[in-house]
mmCIF file of C-alpha atoms and ligand atoms in Angstrom:
data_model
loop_
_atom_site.group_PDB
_atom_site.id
_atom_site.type_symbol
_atom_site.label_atom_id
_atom_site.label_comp_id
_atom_site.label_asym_id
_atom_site.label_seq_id
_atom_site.Cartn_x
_atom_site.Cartn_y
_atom_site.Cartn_z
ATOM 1 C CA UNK A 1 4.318 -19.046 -6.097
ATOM 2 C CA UNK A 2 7.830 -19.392 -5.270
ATOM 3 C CA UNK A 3 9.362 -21.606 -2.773
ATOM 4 C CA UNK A 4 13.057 -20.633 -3.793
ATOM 5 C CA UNK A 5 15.237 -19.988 -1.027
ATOM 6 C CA UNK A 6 15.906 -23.461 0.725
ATOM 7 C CA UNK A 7 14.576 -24.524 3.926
ATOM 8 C CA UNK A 8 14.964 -22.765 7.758
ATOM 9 C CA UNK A 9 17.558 -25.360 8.815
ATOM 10 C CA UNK A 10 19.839 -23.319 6.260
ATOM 11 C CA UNK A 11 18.858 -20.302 7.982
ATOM 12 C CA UNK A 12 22.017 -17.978 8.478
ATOM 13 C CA UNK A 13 22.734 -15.860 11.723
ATOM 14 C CA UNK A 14 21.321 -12.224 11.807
ATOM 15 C CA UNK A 15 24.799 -10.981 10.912
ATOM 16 C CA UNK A 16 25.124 -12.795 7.995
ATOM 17 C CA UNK A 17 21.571 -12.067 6.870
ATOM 18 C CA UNK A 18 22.348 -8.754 6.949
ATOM 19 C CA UNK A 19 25.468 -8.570 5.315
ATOM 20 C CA UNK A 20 23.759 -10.664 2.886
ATOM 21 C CA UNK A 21 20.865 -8.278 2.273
ATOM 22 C CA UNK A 22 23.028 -5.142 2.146
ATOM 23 C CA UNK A 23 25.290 -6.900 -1.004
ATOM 24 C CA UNK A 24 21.776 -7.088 -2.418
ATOM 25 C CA UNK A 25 22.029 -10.999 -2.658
ATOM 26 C CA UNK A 26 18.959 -12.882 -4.256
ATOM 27 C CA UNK A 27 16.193 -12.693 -1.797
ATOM 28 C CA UNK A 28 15.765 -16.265 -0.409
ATOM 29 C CA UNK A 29 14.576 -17.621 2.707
ATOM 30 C CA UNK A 30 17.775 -18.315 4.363
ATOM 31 C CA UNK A 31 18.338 -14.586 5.247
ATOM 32 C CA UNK A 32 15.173 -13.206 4.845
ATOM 33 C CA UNK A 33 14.085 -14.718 7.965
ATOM 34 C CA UNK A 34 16.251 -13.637 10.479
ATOM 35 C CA UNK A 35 15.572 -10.313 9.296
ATOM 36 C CA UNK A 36 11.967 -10.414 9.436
ATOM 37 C CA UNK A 37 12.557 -12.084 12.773
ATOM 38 C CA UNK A 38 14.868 -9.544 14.344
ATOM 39 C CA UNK A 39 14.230 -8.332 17.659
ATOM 40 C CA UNK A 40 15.782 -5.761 19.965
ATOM 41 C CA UNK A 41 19.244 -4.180 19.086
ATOM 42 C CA UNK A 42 19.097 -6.558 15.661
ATOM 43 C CA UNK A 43 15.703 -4.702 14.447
ATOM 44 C CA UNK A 44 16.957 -1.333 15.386
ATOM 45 C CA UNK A 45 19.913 -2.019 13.149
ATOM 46 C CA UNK A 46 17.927 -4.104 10.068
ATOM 47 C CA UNK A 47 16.164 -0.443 10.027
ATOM 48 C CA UNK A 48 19.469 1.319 10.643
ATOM 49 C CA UNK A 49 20.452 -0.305 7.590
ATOM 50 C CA UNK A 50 17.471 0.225 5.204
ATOM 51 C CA UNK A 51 17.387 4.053 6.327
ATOM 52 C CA UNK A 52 20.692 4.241 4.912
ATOM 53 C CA UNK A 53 19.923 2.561 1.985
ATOM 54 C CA UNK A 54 17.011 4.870 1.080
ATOM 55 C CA UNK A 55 18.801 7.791 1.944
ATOM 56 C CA UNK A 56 21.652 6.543 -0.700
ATOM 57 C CA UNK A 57 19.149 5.200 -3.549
ATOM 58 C CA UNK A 58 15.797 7.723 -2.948
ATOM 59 C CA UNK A 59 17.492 10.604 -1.163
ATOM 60 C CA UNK A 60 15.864 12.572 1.865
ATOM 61 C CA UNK A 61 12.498 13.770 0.026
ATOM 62 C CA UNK A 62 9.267 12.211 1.373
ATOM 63 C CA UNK A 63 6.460 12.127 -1.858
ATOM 64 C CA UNK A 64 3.259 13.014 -1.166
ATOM 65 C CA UNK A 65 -0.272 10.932 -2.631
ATOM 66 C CA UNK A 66 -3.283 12.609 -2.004
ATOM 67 C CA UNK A 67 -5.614 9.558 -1.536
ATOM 68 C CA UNK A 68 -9.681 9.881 -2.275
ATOM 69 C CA UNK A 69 -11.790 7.133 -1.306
ATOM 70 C CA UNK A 70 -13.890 6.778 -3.700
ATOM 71 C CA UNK A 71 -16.561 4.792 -2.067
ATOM 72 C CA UNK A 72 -16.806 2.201 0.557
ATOM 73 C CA UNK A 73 -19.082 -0.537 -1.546
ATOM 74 C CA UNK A 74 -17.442 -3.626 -1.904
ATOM 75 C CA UNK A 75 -18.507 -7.057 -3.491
ATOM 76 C CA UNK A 76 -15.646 -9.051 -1.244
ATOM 77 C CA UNK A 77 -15.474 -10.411 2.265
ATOM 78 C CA UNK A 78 -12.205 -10.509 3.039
ATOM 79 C CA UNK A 79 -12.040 -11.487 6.715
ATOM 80 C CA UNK A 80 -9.922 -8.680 8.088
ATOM 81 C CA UNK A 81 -11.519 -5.888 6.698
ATOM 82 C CA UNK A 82 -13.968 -3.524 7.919
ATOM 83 C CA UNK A 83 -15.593 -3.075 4.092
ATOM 84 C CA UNK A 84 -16.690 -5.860 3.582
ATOM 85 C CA UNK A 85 -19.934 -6.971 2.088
ATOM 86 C CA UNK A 86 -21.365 -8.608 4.980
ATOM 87 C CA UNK A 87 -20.625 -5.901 7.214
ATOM 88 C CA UNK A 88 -24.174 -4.215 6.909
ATOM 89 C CA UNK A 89 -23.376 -2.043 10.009
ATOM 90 C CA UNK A 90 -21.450 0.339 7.848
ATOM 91 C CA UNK A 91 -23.120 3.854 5.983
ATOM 92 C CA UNK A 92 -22.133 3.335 2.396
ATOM 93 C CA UNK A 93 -20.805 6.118 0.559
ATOM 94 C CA UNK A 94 -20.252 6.642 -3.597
ATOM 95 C CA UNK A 95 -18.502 9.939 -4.915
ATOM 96 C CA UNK A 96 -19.777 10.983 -7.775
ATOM 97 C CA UNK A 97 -17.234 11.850 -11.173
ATOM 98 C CA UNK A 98 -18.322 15.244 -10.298
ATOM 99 C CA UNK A 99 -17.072 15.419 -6.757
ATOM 100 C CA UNK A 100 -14.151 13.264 -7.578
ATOM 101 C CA UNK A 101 -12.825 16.245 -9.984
ATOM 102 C CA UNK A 102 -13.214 18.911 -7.459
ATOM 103 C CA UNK A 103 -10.797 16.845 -5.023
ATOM 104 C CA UNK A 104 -8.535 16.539 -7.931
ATOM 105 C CA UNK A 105 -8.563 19.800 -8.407
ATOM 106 C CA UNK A 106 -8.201 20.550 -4.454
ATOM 107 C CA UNK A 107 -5.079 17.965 -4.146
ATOM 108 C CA UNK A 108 -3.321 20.164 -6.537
ATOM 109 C CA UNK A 109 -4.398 23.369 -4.755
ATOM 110 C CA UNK A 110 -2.938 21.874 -1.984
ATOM 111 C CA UNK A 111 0.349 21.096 -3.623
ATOM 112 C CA UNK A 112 0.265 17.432 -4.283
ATOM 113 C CA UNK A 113 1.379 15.622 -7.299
ATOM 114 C CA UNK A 114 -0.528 12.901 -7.586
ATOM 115 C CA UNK A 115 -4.063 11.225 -6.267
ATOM 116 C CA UNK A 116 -4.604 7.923 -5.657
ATOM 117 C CA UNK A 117 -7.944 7.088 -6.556
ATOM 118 C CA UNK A 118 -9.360 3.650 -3.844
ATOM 119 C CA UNK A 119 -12.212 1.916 -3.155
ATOM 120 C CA UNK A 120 -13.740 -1.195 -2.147
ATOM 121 C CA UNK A 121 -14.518 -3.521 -5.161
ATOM 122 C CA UNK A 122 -17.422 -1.296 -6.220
ATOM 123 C CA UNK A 123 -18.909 -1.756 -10.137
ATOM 124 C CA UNK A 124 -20.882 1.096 -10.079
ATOM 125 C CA UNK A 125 -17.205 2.846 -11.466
ATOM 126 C CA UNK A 126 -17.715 0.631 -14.502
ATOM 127 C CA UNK A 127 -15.063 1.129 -17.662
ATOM 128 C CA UNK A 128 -16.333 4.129 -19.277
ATOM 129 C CA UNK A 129 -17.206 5.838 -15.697
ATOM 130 C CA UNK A 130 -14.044 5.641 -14.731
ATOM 131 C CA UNK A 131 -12.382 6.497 -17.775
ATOM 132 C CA UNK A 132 -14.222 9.314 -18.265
ATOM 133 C CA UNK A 133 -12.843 10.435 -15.200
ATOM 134 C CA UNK A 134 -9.805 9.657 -15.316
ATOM 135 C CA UNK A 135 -9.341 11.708 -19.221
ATOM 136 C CA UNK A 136 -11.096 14.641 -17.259
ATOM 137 C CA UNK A 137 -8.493 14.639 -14.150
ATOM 138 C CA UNK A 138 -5.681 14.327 -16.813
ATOM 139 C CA UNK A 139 -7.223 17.267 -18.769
ATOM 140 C CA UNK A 140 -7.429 19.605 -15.927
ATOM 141 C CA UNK A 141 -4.719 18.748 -13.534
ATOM 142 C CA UNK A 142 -0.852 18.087 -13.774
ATOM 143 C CA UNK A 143 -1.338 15.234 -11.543
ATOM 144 C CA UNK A 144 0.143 11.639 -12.145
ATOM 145 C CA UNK A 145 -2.697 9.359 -10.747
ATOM 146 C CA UNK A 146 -2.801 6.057 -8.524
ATOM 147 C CA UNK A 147 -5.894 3.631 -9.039
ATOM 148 C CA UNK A 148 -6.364 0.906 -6.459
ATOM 149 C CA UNK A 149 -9.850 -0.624 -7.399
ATOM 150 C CA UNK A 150 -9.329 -4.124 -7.147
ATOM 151 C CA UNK A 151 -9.372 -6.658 -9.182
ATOM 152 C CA UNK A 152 -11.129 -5.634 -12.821
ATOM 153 C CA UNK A 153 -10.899 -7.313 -16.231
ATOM 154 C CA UNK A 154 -7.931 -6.893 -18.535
ATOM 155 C CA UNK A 155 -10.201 -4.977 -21.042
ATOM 156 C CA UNK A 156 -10.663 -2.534 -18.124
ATOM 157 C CA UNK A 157 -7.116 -2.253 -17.015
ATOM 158 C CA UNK A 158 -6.576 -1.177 -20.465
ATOM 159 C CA UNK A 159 -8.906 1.503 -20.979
ATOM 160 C CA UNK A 160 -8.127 3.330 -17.565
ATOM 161 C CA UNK A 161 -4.167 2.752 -18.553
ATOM 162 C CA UNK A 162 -5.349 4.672 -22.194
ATOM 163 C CA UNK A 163 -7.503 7.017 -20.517
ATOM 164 C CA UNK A 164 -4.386 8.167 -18.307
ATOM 165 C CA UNK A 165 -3.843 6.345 -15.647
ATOM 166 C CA UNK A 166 -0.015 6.163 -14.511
ATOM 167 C CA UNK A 167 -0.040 3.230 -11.465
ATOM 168 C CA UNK A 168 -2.156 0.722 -10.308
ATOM 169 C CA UNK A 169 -1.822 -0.630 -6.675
ATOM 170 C CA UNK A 170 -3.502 -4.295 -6.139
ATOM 171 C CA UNK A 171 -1.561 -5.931 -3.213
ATOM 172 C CA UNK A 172 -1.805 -9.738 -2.841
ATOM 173 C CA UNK A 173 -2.001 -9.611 1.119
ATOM 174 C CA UNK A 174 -0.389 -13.079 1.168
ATOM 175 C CA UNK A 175 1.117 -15.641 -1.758
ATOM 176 C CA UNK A 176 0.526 -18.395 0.533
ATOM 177 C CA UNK A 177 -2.092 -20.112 -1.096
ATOM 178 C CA UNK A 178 -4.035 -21.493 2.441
ATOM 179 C CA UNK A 179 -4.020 -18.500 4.036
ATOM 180 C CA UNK A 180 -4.726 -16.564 0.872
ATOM 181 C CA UNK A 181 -8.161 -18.978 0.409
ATOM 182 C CA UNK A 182 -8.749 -18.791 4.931
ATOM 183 C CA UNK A 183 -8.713 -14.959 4.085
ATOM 184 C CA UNK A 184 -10.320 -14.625 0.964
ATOM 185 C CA UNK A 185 -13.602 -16.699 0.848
ATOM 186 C CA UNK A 186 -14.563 -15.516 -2.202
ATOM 187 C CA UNK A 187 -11.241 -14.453 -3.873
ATOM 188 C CA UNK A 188 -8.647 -16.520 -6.320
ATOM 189 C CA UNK A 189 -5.192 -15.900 -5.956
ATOM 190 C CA UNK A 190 -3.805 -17.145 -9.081
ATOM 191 C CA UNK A 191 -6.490 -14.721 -10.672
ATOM 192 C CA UNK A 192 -5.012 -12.201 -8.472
ATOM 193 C CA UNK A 193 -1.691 -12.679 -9.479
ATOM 194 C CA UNK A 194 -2.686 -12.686 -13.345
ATOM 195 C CA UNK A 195 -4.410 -9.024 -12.844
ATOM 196 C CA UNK A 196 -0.778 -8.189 -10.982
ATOM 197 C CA UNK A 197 0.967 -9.934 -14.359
ATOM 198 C CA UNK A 198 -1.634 -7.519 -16.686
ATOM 199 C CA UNK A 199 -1.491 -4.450 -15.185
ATOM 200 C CA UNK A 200 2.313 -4.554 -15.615
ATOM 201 C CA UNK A 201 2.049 -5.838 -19.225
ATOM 202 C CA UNK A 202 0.066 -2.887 -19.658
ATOM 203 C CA UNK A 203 2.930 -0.365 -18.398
ATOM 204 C CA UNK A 204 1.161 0.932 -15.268
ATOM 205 C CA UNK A 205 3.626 1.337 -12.365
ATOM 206 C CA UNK A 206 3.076 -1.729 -10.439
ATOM 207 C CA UNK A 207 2.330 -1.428 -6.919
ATOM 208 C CA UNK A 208 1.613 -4.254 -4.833
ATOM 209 C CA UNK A 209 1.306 -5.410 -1.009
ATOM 210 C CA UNK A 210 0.997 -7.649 1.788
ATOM 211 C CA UNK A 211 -0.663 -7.990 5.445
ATOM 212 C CA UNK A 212 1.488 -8.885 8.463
ATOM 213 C CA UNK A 213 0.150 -10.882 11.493
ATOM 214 C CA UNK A 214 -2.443 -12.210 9.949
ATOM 215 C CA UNK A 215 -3.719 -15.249 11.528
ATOM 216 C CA UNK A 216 -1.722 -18.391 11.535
ATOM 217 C CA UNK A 217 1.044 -16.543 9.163
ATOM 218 C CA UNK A 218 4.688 -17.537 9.632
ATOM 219 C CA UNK A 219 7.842 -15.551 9.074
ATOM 220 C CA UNK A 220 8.461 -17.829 6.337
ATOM 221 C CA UNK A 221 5.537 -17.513 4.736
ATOM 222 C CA UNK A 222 6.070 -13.373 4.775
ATOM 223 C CA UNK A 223 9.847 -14.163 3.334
ATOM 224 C CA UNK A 224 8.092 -16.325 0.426
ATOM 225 C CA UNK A 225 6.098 -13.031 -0.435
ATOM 226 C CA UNK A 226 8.952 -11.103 -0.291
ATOM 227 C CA UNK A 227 10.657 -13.575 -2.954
ATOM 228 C CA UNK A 228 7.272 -13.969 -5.099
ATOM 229 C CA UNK A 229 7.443 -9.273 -4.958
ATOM 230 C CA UNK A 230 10.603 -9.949 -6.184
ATOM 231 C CA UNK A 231 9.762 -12.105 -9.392
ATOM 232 C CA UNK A 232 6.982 -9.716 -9.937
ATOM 233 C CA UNK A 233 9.159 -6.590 -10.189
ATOM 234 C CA UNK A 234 7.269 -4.587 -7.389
ATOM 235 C CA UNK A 235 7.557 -0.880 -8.127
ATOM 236 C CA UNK A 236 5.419 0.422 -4.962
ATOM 237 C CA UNK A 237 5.112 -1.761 -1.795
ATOM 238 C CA UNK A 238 2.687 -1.410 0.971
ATOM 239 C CA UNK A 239 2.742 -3.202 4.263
ATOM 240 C CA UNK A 240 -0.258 -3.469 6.479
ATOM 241 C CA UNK A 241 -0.196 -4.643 9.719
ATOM 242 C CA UNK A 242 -3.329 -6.885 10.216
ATOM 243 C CA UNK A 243 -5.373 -5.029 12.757
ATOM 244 C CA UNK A 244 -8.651 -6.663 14.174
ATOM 245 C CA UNK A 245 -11.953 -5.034 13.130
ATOM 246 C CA UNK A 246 -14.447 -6.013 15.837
ATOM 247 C CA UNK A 247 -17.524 -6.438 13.236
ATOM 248 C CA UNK A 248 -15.601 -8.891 10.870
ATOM 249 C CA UNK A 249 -14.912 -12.833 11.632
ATOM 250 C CA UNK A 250 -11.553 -12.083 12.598
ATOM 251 C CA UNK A 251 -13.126 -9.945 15.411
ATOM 252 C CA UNK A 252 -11.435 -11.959 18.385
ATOM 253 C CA UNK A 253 -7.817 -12.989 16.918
ATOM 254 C CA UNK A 254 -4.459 -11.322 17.585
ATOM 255 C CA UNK A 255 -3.465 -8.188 15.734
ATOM 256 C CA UNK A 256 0.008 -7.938 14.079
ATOM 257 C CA UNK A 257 2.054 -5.539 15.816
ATOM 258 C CA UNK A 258 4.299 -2.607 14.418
ATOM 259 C CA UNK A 259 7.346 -4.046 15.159
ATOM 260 C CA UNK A 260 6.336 -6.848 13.123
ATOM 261 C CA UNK A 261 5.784 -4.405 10.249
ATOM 262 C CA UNK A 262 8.608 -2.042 10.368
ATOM 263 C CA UNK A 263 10.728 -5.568 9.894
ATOM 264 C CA UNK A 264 9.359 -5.835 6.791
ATOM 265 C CA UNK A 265 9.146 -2.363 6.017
ATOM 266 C CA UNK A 266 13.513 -2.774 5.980
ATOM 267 C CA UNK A 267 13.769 -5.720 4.413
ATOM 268 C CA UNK A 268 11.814 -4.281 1.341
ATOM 269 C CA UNK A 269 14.183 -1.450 1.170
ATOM 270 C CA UNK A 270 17.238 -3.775 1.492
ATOM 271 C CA UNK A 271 15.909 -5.687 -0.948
ATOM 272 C CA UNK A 272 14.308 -2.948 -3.572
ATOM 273 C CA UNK A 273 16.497 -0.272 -3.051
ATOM 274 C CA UNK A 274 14.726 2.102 -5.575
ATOM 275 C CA UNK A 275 11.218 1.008 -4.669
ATOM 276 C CA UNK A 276 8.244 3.735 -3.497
ATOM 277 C CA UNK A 277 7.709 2.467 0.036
ATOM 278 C CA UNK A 278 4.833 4.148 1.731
ATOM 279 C CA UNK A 279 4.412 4.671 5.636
ATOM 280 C CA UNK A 280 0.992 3.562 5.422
ATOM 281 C CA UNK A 281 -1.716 4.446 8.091
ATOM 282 C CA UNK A 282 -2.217 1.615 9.287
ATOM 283 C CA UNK A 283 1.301 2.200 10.832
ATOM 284 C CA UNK A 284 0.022 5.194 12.524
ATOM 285 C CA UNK A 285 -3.070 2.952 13.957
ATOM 286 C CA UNK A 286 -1.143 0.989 16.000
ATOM 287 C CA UNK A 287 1.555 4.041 17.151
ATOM 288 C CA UNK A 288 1.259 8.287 17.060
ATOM 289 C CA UNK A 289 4.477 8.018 15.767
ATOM 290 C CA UNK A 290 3.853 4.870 13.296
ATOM 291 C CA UNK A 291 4.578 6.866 9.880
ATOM 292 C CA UNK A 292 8.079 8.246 11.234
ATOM 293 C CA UNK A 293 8.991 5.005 12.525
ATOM 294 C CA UNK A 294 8.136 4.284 9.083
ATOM 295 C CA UNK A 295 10.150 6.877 7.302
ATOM 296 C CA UNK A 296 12.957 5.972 9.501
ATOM 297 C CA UNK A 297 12.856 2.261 8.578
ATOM 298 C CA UNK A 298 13.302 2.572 4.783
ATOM 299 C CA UNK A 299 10.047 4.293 3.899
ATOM 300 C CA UNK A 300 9.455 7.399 1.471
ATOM 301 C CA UNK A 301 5.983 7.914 0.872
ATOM 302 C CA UNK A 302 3.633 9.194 2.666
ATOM 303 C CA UNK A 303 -0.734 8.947 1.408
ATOM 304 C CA UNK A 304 -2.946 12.075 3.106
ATOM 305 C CA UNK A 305 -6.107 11.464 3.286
ATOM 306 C CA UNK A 306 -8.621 13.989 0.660
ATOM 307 C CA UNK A 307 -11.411 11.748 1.111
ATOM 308 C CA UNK A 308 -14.395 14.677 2.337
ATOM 309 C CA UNK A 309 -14.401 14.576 6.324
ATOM 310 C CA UNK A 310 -18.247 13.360 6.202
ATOM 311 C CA UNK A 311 -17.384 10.231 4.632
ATOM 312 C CA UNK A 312 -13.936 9.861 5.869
ATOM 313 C CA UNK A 313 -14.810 7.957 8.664
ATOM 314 C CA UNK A 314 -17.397 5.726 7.184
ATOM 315 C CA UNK A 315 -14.032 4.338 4.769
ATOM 316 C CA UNK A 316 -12.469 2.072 8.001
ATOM 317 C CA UNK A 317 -11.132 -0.836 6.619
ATOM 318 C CA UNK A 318 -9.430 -1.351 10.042
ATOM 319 C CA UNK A 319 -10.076 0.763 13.478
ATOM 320 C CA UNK A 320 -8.188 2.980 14.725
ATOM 321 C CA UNK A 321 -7.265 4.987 10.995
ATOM 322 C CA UNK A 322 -5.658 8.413 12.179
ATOM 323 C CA UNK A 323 -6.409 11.819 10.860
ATOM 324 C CA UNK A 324 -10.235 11.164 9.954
ATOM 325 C CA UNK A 325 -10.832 14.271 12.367
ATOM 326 C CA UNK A 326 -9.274 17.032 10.543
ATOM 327 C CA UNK A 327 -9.259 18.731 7.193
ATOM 328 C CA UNK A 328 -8.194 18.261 4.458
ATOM 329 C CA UNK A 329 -5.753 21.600 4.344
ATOM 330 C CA UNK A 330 -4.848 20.510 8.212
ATOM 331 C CA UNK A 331 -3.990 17.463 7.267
ATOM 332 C CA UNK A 332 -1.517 18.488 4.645
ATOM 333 C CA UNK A 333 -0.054 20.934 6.644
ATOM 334 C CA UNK A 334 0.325 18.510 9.692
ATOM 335 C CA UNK A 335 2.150 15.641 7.040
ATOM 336 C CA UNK A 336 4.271 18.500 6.162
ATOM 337 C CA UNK A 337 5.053 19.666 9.517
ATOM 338 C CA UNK A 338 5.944 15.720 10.504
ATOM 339 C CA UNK A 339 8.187 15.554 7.555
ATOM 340 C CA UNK A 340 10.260 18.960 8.112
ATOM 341 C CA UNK A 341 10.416 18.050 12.147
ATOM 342 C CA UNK A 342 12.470 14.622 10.550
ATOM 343 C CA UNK A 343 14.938 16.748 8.802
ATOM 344 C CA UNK A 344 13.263 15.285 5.542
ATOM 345 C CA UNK A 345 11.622 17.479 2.414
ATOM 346 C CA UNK A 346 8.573 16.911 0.746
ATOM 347 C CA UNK A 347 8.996 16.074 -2.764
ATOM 348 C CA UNK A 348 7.638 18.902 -5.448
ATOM 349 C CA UNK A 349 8.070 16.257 -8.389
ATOM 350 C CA UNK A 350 5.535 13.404 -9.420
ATOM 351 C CA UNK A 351 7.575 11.081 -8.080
ATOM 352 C CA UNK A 352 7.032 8.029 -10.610
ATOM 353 C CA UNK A 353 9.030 5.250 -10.633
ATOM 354 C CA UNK A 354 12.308 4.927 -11.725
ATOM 355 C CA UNK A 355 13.137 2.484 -14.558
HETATM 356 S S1 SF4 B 1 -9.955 -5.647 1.502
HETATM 357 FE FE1 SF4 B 1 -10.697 -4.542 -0.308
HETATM 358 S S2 SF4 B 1 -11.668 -6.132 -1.571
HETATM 359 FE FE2 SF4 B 1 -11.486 -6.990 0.502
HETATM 360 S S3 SF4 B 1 -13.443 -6.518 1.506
HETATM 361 FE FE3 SF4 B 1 -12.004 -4.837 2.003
HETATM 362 S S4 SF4 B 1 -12.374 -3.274 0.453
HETATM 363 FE FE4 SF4 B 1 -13.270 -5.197 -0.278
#
């Protein structure tokens, strides 16, 4: 993990941070932080700022992925999340390759261009499962497709890349290796930085992410990840603000908050100008208007949900997940709706990266 950037007693003024981050200087701490620590007027103009930027570098158009959750099974226990294995409260759910096509074919029905195919660290979708699949979603559909199944071997990353898959989105949640261990009792982040170093090797689209308020996590620690995305060569970044799920061990701690988020949302587009930056639920968990705060703050992607409505709410990694109420057609149309009301388009293209 990096530490490049120099200490906080070098850190600049807001003003200087920003100017800093609009020349698109080498991240580093020293203006990082007083970004990610803006407040008031300041954070409203950090997001001024990144809206521009996106609106230069990604223009107005808002893409679309149709996300199915695959199943809610998972062999982790991350604290935070709602999913995981300890959690016996919850009704698990597995969608069969069967069912999985028919969404596939739905999402395109609907007018999406690509699905993003999640779940909790399940192995029931072994190698050949999955790649079986993914060839028949490639063979049928025009879609460009997402996987964000965890951590897997780099055999298996290879075969779904062959079999058709176009990205891959594993975030790291934090590169600070204490917190990373406090959070993950069971994970390994250097092994979670080698899948991030394979999957790119392999030519997928490399998505990755991080968690915000977490417990114990400093601004500094945030800017670090922010430097480590960097070095990676983040295509696709997602930022989740840490919200508490009252059956994990986190149950009693302090949530991050949106503000907190859409901080980092901007400094992501001032610092990867051409990056697919989604408005992720979560935002809308913590605010009805979370994903166009989002949009305005340097964001351009938007994930419906396509998960079927009986198992949509069993998938809660975090409470509060909007639209697990409505159809799947509704829920389109409503995204859509949003989008238009923002003076904003919805992208018709695939919307892969650009290299
Ligand atoms: S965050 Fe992902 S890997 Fe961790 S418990 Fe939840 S679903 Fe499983």
């Amino acid at each position: 993990m990096s530490g490049a950037g120099g200490s906080l007693d070098t850190t600049l003024g807001f003003d200087e941070a920003l100017e800093r981050a609009v020349a698109a200087a080498e991240p580093a701490r020293s203006w990082l932080v007083p970004l990610l620590a803006a407040e008031g007027p300041e954070a409203e103009r950090l997001r001024r700022a990144a809206d521009e930027l996106r609106t230069r570098t990604m223009g107005d158009e808002v893409h679309l992925r149709a996300l199915i959750e695959l199943s809610n099974y998972c062999r982790r226990n991350c604290m935070y999340c709602g999913l995981r294995l300890d959690h016996t409260g919850v009704r698990r759910y597995r969608l069969t390759p069967g069912e999985v096509l028919a969404l596939a074919h739905q999402a395109e029905d609907l007018g999406y261009r690509t699905v993003v195919l999640q779940s909790g660290e399940d192995l029931y979708y072994e190698t050949e499962v999955m790649a079986g699949m993914l060839r028949s979603i490639k063979a049928e559909t025009d879609l460009a497709i997402t996987l964000s199944l965890g951590e897997r071997s780099d055999v298996t990353y290879a075969a779904w890349r062959e079999a058709g898959a176009d990205r891959y989105l594993l975030r790291i949640e934090t590169t600070d290796p204490a917190l990373f261990a406090a959070m993950h009792p069971d994970g390994d982040l250097e092994r979670r930085m080698r899948c991030l170093g394979q999957l790119k090797a392999l030519g997928y689209q490399l998505g990755t992410g991080v968690l915000v308020g977490l417990p114990g996590q400093t601004v500094v620690s945030t800017a670090d990840d922010v430097i480590w995305m960097h070095e990676l060569g983040a295509e696709m970044i997602g930022v989740g603000p840490f919200i508490t799920h009252p059956d994990t061990p986190l149950a009693g701690a302090n949530g991050g908050t949106l503000d907190q988020a859409l901080n980092l949302l901007a400094t992501l587009r001032l610092v990867f100008p051409h990056a697919h930056l989604p408005a992720t639920t979560a935002l809308g968990a913590l605010d009805p208007q979370g994903g166009e705060k989002g949009l305005e703050a340097g964001a351009n992607v938007l994930m419906p949900n396509l998960t079927p409505e009986t198992q949509r709410e069993a998938y809660l990694l975090y409470p509060g997940k909007p639209i697990v109420d409505v159809t799947s057609a509704t829920c389109r149309d409503r995204i859509t709706e949003r989008v238009r009301a923002m003076g904003r388009t919805v992208a018709t293209d695939h919307g892969h990266v650009r290299r």
